[in-house]
XYZ file of C-alpha atoms in Angstrom:
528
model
C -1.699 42.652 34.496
C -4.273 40.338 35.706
C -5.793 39.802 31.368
C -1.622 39.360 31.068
C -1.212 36.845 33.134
C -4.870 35.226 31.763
C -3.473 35.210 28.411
C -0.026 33.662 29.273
C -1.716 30.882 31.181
C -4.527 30.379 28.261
C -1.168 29.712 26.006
C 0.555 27.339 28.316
C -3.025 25.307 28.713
C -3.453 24.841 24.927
C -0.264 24.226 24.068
C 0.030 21.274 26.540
C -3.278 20.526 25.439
C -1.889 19.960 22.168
C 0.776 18.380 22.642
C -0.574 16.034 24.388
C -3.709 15.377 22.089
C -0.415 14.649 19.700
C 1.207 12.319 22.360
C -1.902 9.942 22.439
C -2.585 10.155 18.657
C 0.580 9.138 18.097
C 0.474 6.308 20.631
C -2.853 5.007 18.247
C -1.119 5.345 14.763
C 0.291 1.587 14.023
C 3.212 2.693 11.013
C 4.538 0.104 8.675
C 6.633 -0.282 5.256
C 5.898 -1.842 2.281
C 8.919 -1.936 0.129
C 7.075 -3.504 -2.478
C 4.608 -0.571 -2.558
C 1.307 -1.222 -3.485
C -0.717 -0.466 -6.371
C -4.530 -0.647 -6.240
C -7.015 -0.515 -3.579
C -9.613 -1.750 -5.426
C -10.686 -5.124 -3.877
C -10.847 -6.517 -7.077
C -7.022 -6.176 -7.642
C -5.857 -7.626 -4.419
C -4.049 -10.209 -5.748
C -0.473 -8.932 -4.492
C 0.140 -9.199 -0.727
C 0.903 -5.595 -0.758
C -2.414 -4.951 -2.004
C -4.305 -7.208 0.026
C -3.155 -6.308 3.301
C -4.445 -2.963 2.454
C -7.395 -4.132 0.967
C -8.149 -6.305 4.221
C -8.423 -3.030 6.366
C -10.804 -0.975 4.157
C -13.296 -4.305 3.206
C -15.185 -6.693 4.200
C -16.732 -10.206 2.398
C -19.531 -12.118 3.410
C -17.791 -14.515 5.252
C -14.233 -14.071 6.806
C -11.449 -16.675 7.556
C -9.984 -16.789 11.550
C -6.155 -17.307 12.326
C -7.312 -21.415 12.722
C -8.524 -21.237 9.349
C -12.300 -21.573 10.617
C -14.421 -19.483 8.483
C -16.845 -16.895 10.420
C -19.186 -14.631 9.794
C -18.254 -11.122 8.235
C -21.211 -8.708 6.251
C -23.467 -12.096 7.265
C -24.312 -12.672 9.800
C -25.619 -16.243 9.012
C -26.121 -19.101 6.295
C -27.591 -21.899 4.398
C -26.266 -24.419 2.771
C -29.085 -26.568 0.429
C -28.741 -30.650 0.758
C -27.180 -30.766 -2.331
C -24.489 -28.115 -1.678
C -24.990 -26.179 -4.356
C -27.199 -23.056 -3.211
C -26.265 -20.915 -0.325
C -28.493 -18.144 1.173
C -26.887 -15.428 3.398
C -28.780 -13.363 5.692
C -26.687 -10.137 5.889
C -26.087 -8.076 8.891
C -28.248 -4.801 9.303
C -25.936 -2.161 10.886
C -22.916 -2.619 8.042
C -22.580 0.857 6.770
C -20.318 2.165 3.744
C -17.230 4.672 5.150
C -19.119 8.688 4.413
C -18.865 10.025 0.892
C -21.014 12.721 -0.746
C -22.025 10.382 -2.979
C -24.448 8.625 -0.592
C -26.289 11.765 -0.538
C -27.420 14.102 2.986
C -26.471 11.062 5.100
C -23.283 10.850 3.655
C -23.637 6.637 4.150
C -25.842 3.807 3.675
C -26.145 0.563 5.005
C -24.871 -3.040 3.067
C -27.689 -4.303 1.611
C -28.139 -7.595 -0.682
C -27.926 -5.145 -4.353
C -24.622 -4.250 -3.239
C -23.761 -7.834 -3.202
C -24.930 -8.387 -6.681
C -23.390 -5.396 -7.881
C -19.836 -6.213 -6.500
C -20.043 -9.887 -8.081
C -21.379 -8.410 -10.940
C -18.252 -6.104 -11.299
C -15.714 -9.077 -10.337
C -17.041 -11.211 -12.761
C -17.180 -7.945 -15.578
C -13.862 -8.688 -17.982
C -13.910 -5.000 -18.513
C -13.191 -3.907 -14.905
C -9.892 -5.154 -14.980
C -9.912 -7.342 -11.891
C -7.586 -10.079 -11.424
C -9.970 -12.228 -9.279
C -12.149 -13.001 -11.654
C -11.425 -16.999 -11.801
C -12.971 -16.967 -7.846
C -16.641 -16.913 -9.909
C -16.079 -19.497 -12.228
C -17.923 -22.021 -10.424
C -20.789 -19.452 -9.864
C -24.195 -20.184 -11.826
C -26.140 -17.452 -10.726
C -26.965 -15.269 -7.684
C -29.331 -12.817 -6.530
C -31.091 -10.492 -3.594
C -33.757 -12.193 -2.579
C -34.541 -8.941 -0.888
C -32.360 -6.195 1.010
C -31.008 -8.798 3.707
C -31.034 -11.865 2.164
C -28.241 -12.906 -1.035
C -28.157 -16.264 -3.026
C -25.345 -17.939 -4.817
C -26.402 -20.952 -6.824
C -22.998 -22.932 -7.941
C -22.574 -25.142 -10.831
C -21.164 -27.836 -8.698
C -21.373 -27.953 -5.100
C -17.404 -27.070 -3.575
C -16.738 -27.646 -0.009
C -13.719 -24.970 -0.181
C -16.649 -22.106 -1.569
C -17.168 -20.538 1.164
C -13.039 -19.769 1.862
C -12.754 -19.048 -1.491
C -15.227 -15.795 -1.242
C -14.035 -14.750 1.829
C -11.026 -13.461 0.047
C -10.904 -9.584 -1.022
C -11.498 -10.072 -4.329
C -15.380 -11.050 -3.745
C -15.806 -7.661 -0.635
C -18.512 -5.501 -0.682
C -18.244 -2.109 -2.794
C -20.850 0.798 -2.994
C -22.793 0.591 -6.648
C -23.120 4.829 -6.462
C -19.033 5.134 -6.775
C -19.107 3.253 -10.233
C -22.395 5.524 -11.660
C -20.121 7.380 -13.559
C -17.360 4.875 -14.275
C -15.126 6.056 -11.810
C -11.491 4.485 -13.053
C -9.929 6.667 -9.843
C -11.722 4.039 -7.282
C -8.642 2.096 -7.310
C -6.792 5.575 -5.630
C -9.969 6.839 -4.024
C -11.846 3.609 -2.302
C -15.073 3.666 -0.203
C -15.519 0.030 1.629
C -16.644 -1.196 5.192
C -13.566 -2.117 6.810
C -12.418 -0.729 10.191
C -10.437 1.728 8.304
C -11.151 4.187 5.549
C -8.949 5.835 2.821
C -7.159 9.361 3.764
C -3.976 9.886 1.901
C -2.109 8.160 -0.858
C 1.036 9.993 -1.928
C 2.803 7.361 -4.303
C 5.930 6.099 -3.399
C 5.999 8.029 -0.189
C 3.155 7.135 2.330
C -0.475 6.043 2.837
C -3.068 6.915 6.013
C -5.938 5.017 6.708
C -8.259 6.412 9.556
C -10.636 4.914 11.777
C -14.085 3.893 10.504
C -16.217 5.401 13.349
C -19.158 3.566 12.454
C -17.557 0.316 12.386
C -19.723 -2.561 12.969
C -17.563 -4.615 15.516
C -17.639 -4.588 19.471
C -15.242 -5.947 21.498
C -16.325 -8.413 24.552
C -16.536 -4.861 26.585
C -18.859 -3.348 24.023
C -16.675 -1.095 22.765
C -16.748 0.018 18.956
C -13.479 -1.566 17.259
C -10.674 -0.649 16.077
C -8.684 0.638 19.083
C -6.175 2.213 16.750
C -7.176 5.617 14.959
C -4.439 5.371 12.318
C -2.781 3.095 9.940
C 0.386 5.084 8.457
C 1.879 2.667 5.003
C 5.853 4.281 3.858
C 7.209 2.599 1.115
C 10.744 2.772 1.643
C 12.107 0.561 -1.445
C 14.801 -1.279 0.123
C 14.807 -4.034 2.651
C 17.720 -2.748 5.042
C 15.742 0.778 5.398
C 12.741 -0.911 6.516
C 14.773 -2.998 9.556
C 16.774 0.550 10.331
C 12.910 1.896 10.766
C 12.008 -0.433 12.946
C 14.763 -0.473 15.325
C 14.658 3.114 16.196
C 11.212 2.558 16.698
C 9.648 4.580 13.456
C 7.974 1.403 11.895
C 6.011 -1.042 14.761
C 6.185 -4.369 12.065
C 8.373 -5.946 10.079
C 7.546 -9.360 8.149
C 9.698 -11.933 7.877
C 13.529 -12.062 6.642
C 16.368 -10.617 4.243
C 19.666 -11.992 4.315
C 20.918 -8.366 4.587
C 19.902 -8.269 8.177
C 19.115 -11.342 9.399
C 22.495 -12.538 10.994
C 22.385 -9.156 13.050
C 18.592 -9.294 14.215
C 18.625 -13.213 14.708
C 20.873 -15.406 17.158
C 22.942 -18.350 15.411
C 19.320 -20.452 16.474
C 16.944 -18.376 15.033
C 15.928 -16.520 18.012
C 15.600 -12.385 18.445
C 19.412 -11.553 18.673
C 19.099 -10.381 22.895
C 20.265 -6.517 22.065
C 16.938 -5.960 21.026
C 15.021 -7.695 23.569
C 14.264 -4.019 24.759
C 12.512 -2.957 21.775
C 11.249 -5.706 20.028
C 9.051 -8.994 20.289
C 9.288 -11.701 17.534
C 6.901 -14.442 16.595
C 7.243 -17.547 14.669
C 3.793 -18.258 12.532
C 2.928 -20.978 10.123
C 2.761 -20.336 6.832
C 0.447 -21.818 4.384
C 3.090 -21.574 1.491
C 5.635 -22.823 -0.405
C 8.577 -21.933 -1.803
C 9.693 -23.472 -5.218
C 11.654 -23.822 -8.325
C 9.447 -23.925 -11.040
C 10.160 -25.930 -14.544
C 8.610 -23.983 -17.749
C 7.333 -26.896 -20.033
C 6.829 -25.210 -22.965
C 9.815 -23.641 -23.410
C 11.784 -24.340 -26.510
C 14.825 -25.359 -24.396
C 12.661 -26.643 -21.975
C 14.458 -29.014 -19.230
C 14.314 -32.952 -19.481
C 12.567 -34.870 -17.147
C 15.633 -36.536 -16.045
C 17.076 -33.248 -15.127
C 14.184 -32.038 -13.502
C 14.263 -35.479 -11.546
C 17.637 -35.277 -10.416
C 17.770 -31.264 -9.222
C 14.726 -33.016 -7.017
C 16.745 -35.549 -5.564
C 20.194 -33.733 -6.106
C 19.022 -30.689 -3.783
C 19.307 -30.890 -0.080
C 17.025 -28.944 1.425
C 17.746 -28.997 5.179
C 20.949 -27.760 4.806
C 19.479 -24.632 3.225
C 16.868 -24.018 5.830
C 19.436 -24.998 9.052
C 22.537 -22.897 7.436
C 21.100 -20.143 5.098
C 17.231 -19.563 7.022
C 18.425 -20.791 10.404
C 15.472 -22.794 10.948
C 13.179 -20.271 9.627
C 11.431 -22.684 7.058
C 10.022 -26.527 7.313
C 11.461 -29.075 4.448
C 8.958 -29.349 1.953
C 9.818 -33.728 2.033
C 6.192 -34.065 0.061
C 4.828 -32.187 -2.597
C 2.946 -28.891 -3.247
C 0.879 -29.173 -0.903
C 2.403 -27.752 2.574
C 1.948 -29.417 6.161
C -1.090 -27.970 7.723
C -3.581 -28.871 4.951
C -5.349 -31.673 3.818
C -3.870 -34.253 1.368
C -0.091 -33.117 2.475
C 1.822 -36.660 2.171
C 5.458 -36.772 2.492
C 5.361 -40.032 0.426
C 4.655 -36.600 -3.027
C 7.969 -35.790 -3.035
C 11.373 -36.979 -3.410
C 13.949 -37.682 -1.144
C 17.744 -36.571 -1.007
C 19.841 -39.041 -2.637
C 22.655 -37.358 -4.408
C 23.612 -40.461 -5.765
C 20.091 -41.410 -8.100
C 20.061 -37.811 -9.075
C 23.946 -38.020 -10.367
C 22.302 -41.896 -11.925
C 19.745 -39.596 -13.879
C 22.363 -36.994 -15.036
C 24.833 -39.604 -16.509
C 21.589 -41.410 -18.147
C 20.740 -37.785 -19.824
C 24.091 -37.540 -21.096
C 24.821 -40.884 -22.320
C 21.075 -40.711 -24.655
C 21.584 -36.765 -25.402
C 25.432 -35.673 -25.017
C 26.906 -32.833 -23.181
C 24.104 -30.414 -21.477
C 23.828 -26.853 -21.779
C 23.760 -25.237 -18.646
C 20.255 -24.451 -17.242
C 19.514 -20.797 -16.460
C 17.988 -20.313 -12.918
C 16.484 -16.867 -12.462
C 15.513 -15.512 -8.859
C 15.611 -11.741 -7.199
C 18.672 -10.555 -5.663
C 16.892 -11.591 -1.968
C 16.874 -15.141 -2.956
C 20.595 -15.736 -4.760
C 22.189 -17.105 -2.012
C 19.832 -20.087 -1.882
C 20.045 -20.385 -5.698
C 23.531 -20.250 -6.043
C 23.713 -23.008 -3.491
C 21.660 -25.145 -5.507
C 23.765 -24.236 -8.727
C 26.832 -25.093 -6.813
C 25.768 -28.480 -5.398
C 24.447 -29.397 -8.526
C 27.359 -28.508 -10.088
C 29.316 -31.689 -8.002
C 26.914 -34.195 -9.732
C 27.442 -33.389 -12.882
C 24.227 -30.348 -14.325
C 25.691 -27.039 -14.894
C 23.374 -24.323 -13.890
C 23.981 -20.577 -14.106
C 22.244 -17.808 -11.718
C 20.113 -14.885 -13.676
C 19.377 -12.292 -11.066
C 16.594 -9.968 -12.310
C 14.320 -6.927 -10.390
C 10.997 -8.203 -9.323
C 9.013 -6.427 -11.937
C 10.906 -8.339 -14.485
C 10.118 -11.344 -12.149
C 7.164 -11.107 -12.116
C 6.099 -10.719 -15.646
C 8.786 -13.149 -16.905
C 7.025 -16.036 -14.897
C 3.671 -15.264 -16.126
C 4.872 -15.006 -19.665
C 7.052 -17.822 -20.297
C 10.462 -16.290 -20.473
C 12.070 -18.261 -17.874
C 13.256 -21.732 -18.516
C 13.558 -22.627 -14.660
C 12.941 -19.572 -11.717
C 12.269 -19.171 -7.767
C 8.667 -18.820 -7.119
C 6.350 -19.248 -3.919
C 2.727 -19.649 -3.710
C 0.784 -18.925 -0.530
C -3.124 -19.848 0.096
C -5.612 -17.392 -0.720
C -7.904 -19.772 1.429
C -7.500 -22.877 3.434
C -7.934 -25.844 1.068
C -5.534 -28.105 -1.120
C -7.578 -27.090 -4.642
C -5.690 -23.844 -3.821
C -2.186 -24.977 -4.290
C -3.116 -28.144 -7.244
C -4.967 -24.957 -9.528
C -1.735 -24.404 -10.168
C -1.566 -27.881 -12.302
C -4.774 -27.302 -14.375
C -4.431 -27.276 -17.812
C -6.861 -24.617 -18.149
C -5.088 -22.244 -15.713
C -2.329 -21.702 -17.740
C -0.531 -18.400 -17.174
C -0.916 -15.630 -18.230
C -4.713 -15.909 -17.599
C -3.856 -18.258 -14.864
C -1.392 -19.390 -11.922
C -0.171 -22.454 -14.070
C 3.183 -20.791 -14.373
C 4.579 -24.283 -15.311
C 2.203 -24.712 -18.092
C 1.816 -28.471 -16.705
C -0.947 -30.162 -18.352
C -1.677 -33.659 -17.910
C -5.580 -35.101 -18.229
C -5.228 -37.623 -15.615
C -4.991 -35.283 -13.200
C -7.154 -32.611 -14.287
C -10.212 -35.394 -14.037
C -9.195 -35.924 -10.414
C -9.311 -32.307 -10.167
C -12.554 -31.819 -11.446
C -13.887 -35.334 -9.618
C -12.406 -32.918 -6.126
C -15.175 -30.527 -6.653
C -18.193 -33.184 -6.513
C -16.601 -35.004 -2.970
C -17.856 -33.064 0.474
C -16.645 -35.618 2.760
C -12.907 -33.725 3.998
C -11.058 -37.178 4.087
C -12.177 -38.161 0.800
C -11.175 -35.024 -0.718
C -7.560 -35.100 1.040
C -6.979 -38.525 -0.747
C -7.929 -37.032 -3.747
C -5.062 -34.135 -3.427
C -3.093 -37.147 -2.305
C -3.130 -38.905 -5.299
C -3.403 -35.421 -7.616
C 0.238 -34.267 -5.945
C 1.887 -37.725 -6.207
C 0.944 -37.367 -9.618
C 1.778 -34.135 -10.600
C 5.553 -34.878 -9.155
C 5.993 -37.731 -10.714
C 6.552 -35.239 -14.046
C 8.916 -32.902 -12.205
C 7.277 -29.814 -13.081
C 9.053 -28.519 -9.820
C 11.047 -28.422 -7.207
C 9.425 -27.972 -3.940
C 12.054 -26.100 -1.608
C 10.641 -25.539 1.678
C 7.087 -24.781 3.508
C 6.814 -21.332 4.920
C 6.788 -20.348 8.022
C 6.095 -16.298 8.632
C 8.614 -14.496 11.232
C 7.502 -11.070 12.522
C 9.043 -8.193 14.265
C 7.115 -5.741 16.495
C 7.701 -3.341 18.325
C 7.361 -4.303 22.000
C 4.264 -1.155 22.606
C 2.313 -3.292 19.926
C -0.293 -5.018 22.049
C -2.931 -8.020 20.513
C -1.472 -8.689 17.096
C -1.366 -11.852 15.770
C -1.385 -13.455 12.049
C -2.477 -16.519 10.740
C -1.256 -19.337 8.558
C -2.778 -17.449 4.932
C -0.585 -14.261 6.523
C -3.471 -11.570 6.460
C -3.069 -7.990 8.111
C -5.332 -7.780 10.959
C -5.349 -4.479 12.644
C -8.603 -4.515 14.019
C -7.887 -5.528 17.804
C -4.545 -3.886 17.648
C -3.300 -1.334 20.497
C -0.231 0.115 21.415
C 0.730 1.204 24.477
């Protein structure tokens, strides 16, 4: 009786045990949805935001970029920047080491050192490897490891926005032993730094990250970050799934909108709608991004400057943000460049005036005749907005019909020329102006580069090029002034509105926070 009764309470003590091991794991597992999936986790293709925000957890760059947009250190722990600008030196922290794989031998890991640096630009800059960050090296002359702690980049022209530009993932830190043999299954397999390493990838269904233990960041308390032990990724496809998830509590993090949901999660004033209040938190964060119509010059029935003109002034934008976003936006009165940054000037852009816009339309017709109705193409998420423009336009006299197409065909359509006018957005890889005007260099031109407008005009590409030589900030911002003023004089968009990022967590999410260039930061997260 007495080994009976031994047994029977050995079973009730592990199975509480185990439950509630399962209890608190489950209470450190942060679980979100990307219904755009993602495809790569190789740093190198991180050019999606999909891809990135996984990217951010597993890597780390030399530098890294705060939510004020201050850059700080990351794998350095230091630098130097030469008088001239042109050569910095990094001294690289000592106690970095690579997430365990067999490949790094009996010790299963290795610390960063300066060759890994080398190897990793080396790869970026490698045509062959595929990467889609390349361009972030074309100001590179050379660099090198001094020795095991110390790396040197030598630029071609000194670039006050350098250091932001490398702190993106395209330029993190990747183990030279995983690539001996090739290895093309990296991209599905990664080994980084990050907080978080790689478990599971089961496409189209779900992704695990775990906890780095040998993480290199303390909090204040000394305490090895992260908090969390888990990062779960689903990829449910479709928008109104993903806000179903997170109301019964299965997802902790939803970011920003779909019209689908939004009058039933938001009051008429943009706030959480109060039936929630139990269960969710939201916050409001700036955006460095903006949302667009974008003119394709080159096409054959490529739209008329006076056309392009008066869908500028012929478009009135804060109706669309108070009645269709409600509030969730900023008017984008200037140009590219969105408010927050350097060499933003509301005198870029153009002003409503539905009457000089229906001026330019009866000028086009009187010099060119009847006009053939201008095909706008956008995803199903953005028609509303687009049909609203086609149907105030409409009143003044331009015809233009909506093309609705899946974001695949988006996507490559816009890079390839085979949209006469479509809804983009462009958000900042890193905090500096150059980042939204490389979009009007000649030599950018999609598909190689983000000039989806194929916008080419040689005063302004000197000014761009004259940007790179000026280190003083306010000098540089009158530069971009001048370069955006420019650039919308020709039209070769229409600037909608400046983004502004609105999140949903769930209210046991503790510490998060995102800043303006929207990058997932788990690494003080908790839940409680």
């Amino acid at each position: 009786m007495i080994t009976k009764y031994f047994i029977y309470i050995m079973l009730f003590v592990s199975v509480f045990s185990c439950s509630k091991k399962i209890e608190i794991y489950g209470d450190k597992v942060f679980k979100l949805n990307r219904y755009d999936n993602i495809s790569s986790l190789d740093p190198i293709n991180a050019r999606t935001q999909a891809n990135n925000w996984a990217c951010n957890l597993i890597y780390n760059s030399l530098v890294k970029i705060d939510n004020t947009l201050e850059i700080q250190p990351d794998v350095a722990k230091s630098w130097v920047i030469s008088e001239d600008g042109k050569t910095y030196s990094f001294t690289l922290k000592r106690d970095v080491y690579f997430h365990k794989h067999e490949a790094f031998g009996k010790d299963s890991t290795r610390t960063v050192n300066a060759t890994d640096f080398v190897f990793s630009f080396d790869r970026l800059n490698d045509p062959k490897a595929g990467g889609s960050g390349g361009w972030i090296m074309n100001n590179i002359d050379s660099y090198k490891a001094v020795n095991d702690t110390i790396f040197e980049i030598k630029l071609k022209e000194a670039s006050p926005a350098f250091l932001g530009l490398i702190s993106m993932k395209y330029a993190s830190v990747v183990p030279r032993e995983l690539f001996k043999n090739g290895n093309k299954d990296f991209f599905k397999h990664p080994i980084g730094t990050g907080p978080f390493q790689f478990k599971i990838w089961e496409d189209n269904v779900k992704m695990v990250f775990r906890k780095n233990p040998l993480y290199f960041e303390f909090d204040e308390k000394g305490q090895r970050l992260p908090y969390l032990e888990a990062v779960n990724f689903s990829f449910l496809p479709e928008k109104n799934s993903e806000f179903l998830e997170l109301i019964k509590g299965n997802i902790d993090m939803m970011a920003d909108l779909d019209p689908s949901y939004k009058d039933e999660i938001l009051d008429p004033i943009g706030n959480l709608n109060p039936k929630y209040n139990d269960r969710l938190l939201i916050q409001k964060v700036p955006y460095l991004s903006t949302v667009y119509l974008c003119f394709y010059l080159d096409a054959e029935n490529a739209v008329d400057l006076k056309l392009r003109q008066a869908l500028n002034y012929g478009t009135n934008k804060e109706k669309i943000i108070k009645y269709m976003m409600k509030g969730q936006a900023f008017v984008a009165d200037g140009g590219f460049i969105p408010k927050g940054l350097p060499g933003y000037s509301a005198q870029s852009g153009y002003k409503y005036d539905p009457t000089k816009a229906r001026e330019l339309i009866n000028s086009y017709k009187k010099e060119k005749g009847a006009i053939t109705p201008i095909e706008l193409t956008t995803v199903q998420e953005y028609v509303d907005v687009c049909e609203y423009i086609a149907a105030e336009m409409a009143k003044l006299g331009l015809p233009i019909k909506v093309n609705v197409v899946p974001g695949p065909t988006m996507r490559d359509g816009k890079s390839t020329g085979k949209f006469t006018l479509f809804r983009a957005n462009w958000g900042a890889d890193y905090p500096d102006a150059e980042n939204f005007l490389s979009l009007y260099y000649s030599k950018n031109f999609a598909p190689e580069g983000p000039n989806y407008s194929h916008y080419k005009n040689t005063s302004f590409d000197k000014l761009y090029e004259q940007s790179f030589l000026i280190n003083n900030t306010d000098e540089r911002a009158k530069i971009y002034q001048e370069m955006d003023e420019l650039m919308m004089q020709n039209a070769p968009i229409l600037p909608l509105f400046y983004d502004q990022t609105t999140l949903f967590l769930n209210k046991r999410v503790k510490n998060f926070s995102m800043g303006p260039i929207k990058l997932l930061d788990l690494t003080r997260v908790y839940k409680n």
